[in-house]
mmCIF file of C-alpha atoms and ligand atoms in Angstrom:
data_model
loop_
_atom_site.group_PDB
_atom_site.id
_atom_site.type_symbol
_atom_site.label_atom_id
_atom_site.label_comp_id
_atom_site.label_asym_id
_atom_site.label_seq_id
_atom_site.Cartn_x
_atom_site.Cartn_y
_atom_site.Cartn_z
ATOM 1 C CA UNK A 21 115.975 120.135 103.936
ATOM 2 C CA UNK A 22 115.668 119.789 107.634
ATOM 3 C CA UNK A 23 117.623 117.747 109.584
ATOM 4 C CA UNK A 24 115.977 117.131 113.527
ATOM 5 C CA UNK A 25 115.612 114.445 116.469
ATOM 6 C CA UNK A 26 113.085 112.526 115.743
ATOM 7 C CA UNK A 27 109.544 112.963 117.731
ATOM 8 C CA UNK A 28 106.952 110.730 118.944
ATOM 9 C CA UNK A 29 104.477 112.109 116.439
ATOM 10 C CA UNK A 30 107.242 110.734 113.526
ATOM 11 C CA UNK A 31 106.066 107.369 114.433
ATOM 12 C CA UNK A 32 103.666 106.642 111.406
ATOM 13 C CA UNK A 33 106.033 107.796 108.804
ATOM 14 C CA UNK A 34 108.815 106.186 110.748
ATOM 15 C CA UNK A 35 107.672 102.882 110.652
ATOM 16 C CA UNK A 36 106.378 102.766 106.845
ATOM 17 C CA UNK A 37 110.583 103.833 106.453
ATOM 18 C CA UNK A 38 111.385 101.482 108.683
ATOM 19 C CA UNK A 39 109.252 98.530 106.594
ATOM 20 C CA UNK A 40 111.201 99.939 103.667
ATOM 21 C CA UNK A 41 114.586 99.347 105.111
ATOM 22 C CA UNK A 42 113.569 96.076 106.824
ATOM 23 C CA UNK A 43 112.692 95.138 103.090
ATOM 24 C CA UNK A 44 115.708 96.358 101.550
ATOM 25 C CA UNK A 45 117.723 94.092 103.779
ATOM 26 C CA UNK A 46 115.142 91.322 102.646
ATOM 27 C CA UNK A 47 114.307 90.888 106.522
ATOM 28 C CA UNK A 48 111.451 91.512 109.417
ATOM 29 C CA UNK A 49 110.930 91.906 112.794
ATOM 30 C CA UNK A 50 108.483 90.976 115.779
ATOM 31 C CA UNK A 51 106.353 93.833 116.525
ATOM 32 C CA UNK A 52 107.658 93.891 119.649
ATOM 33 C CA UNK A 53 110.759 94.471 118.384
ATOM 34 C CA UNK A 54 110.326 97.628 116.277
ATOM 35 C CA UNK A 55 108.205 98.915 119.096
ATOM 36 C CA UNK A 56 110.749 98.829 121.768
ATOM 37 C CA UNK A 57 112.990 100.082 119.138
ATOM 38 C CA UNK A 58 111.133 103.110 118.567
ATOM 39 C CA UNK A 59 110.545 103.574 121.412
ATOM 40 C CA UNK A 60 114.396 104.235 122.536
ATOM 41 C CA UNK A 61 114.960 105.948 119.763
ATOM 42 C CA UNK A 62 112.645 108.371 121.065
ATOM 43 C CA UNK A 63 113.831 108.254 124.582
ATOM 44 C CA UNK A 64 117.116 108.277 123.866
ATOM 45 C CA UNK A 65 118.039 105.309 125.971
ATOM 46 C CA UNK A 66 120.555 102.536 126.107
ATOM 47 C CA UNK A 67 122.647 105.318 124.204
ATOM 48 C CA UNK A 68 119.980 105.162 120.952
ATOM 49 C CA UNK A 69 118.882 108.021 119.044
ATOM 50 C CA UNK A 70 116.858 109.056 115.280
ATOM 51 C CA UNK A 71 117.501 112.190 113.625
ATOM 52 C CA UNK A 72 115.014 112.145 110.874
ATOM 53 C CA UNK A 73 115.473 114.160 107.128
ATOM 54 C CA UNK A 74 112.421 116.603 106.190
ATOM 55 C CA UNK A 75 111.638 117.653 102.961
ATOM 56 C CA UNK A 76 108.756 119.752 102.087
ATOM 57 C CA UNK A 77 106.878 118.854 105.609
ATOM 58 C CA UNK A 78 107.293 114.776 105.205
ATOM 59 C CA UNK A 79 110.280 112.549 106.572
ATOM 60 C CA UNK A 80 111.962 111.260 104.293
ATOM 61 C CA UNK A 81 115.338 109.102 105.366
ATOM 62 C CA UNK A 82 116.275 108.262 109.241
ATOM 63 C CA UNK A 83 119.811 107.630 111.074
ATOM 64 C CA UNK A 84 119.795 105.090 113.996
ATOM 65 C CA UNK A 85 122.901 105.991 115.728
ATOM 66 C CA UNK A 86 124.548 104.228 119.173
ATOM 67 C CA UNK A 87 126.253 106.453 121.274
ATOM 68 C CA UNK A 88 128.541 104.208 123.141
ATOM 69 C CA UNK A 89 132.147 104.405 125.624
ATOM 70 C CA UNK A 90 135.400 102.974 124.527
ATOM 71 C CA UNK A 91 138.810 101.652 126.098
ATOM 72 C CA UNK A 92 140.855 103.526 123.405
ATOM 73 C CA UNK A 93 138.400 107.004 124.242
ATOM 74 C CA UNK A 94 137.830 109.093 126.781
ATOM 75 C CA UNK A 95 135.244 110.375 125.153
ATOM 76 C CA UNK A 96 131.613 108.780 123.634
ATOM 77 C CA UNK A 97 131.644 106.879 119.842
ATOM 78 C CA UNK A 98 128.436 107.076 117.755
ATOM 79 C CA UNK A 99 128.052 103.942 115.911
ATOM 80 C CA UNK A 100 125.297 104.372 112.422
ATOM 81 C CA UNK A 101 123.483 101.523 112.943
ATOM 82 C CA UNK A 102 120.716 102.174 110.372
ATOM 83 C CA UNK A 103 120.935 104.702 107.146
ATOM 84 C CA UNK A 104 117.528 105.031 104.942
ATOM 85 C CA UNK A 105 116.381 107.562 102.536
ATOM 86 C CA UNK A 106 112.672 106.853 100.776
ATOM 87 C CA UNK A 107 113.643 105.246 97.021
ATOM 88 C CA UNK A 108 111.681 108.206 95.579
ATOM 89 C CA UNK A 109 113.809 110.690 97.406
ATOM 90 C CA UNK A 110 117.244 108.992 96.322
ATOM 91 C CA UNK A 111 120.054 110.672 94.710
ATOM 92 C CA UNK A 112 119.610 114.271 96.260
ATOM 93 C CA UNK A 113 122.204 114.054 98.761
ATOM 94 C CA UNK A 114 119.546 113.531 101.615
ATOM 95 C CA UNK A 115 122.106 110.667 102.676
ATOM 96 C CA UNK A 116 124.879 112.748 102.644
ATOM 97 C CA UNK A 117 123.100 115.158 104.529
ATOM 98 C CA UNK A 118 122.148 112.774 107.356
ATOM 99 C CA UNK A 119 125.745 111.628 107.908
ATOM 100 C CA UNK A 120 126.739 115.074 107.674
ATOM 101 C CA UNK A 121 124.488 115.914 110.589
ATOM 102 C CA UNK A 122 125.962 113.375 112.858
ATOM 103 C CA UNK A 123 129.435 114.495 112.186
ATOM 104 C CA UNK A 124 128.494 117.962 113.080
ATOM 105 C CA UNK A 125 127.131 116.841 116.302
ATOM 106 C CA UNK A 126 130.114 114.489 116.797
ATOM 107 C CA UNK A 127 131.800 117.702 116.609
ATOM 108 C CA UNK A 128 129.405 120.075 118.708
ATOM 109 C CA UNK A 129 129.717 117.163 121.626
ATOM 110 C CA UNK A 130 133.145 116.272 121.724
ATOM 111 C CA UNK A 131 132.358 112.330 120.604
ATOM 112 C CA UNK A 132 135.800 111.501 119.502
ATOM 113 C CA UNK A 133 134.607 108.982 116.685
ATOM 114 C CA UNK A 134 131.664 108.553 114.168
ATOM 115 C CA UNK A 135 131.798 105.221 112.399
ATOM 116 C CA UNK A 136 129.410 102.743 110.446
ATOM 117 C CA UNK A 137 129.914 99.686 108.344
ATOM 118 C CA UNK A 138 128.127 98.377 105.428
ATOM 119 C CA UNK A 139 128.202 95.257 102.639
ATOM 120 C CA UNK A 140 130.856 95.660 100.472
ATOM 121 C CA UNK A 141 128.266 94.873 97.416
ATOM 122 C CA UNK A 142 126.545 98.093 98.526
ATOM 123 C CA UNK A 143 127.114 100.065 95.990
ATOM 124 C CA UNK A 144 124.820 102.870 96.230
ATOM 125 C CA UNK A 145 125.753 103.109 99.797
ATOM 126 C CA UNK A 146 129.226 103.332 99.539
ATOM 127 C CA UNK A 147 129.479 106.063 96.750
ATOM 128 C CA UNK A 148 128.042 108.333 99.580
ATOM 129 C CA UNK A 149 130.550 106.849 102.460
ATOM 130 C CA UNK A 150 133.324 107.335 100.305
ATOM 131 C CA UNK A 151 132.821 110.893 100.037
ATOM 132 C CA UNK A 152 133.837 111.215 103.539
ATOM 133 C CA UNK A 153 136.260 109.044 104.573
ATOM 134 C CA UNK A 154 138.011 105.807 102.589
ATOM 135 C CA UNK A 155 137.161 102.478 103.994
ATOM 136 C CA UNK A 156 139.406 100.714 106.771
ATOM 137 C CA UNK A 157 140.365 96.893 106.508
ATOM 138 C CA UNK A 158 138.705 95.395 108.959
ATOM 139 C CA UNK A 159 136.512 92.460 108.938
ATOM 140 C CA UNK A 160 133.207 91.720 111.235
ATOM 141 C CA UNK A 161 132.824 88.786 113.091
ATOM 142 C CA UNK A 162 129.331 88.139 114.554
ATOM 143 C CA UNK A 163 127.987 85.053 116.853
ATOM 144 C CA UNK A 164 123.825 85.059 117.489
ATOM 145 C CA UNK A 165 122.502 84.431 121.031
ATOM 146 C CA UNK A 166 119.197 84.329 121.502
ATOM 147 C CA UNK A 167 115.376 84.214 119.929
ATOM 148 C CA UNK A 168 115.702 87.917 118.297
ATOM 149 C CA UNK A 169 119.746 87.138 117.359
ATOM 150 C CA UNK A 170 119.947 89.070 114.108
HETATM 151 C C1 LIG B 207 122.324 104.614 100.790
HETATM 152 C C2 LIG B 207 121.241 105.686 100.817
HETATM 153 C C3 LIG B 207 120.940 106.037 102.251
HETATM 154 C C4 LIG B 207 121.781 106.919 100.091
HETATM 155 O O1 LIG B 207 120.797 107.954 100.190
HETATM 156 P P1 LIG B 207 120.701 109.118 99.091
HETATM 157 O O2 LIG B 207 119.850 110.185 99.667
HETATM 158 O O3 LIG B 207 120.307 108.577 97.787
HETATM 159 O O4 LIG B 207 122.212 109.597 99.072
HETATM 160 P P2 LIG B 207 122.873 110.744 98.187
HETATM 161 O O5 LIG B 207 121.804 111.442 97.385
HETATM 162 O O6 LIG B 207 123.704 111.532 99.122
HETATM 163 O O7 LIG B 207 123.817 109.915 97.196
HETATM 164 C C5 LIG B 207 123.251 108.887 96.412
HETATM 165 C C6 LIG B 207 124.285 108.171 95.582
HETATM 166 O O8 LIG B 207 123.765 106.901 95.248
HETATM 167 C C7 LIG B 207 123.589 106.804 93.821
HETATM 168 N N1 LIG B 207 122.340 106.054 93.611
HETATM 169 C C8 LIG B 207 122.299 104.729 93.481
HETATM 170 N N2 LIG B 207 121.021 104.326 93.308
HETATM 171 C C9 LIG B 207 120.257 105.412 93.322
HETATM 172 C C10 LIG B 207 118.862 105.636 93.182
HETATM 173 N N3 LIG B 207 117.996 104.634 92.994
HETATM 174 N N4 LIG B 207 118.410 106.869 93.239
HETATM 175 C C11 LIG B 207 119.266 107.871 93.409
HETATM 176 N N5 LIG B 207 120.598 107.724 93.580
HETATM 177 C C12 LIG B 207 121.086 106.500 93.526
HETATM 178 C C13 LIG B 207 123.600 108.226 93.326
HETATM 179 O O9 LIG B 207 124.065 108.238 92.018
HETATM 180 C C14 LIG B 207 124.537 108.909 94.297
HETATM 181 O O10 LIG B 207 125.873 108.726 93.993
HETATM 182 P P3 LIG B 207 126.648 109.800 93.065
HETATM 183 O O11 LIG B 207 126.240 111.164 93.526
HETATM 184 O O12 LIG B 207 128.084 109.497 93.304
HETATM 185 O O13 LIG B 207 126.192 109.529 91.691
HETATM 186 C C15 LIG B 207 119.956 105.208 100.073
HETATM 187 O O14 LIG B 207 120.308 104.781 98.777
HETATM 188 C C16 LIG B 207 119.235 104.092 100.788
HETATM 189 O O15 LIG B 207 118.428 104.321 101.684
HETATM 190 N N6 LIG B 207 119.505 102.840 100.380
HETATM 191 C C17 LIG B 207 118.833 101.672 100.948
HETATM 192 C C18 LIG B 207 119.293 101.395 102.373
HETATM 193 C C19 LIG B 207 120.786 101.359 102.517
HETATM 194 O O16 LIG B 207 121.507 100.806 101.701
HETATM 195 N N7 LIG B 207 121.253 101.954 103.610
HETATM 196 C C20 LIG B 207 122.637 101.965 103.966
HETATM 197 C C21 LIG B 207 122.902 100.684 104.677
HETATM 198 S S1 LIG B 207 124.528 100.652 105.384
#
């Protein structure tokens, strides 16, 4: 399995995983939206970035990660926004593998924090979290603003 930055020619297979994870969180977008999206991904702007999972030539899962600066940090955060491994290519630690991949870059860079949340009913999810770290206590809190507020 290889494990790489995502690149613009990614974008078909991309966006057929990204319908699948829209789906999975019973949800769409405007157009506009997942084009912009991919589109920073790829540029690596506003702190965004995609490293993509490869198994024999195809992509198969995706991490959307935030790279962001904090009060309690001198040094940058990476927030896993997005986590998504094709249903046919579940179970073979390609999630693991992902997450494992950001914590070695975490390391490689100097970020002092990698950190992600997910539903608590997310069980599939949370059998591969908890192999690296045991969930904290806190709660979210989230207001909308806006036409694409989601
Ligand atoms: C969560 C997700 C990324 C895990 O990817 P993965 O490649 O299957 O992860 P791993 O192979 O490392 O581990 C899979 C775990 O889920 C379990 N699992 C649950 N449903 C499964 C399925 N349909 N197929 C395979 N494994 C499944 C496996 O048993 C395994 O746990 P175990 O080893 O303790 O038994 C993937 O299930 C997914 O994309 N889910 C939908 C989107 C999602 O929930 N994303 C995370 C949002 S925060």
């Amino acid at each position: 399995m290889l494990i790489r930055d995502a690149l613009p020619s990614d974008e078909p297979r991309w966006r057929r995983l990204w319908d699948g994870y829209l789906a999975f969180y019973e949800t769409t977008l405007p157009e506009d939206v997942t084009a912009r999206t991919w589109n920073r991904l790829i540029h690596k702007s506003d702190g965004l970035f995609c490293r993509v999972a490869e198994t024999a030539g195809e992509v198969c899962g995706f991490s959307h990660s935030v790279l962001h600066a904090g009060t309690w940090t001198t040094t940058s955060s990476c927030y896993l926004e997005d986590l998504f491994v094709a249903p046919e290519q579940r179970g073979r630690g390609v999630g693991e593998a992902l997450i494992r991949d950001l914590a070695g870059l975490a390391k490689a860079k100097g970020w002092s924090r990698l950190y992600w949340h997910t539903r608590g009913s997310n069980a599939a999810a949370r059998r591969v979290y908890d192999r690296f770290i045991a969930a904290d206590d806190f709660v979210r809190y989230r207001i909308f603003f806006g036409p694409d507020a989601s």
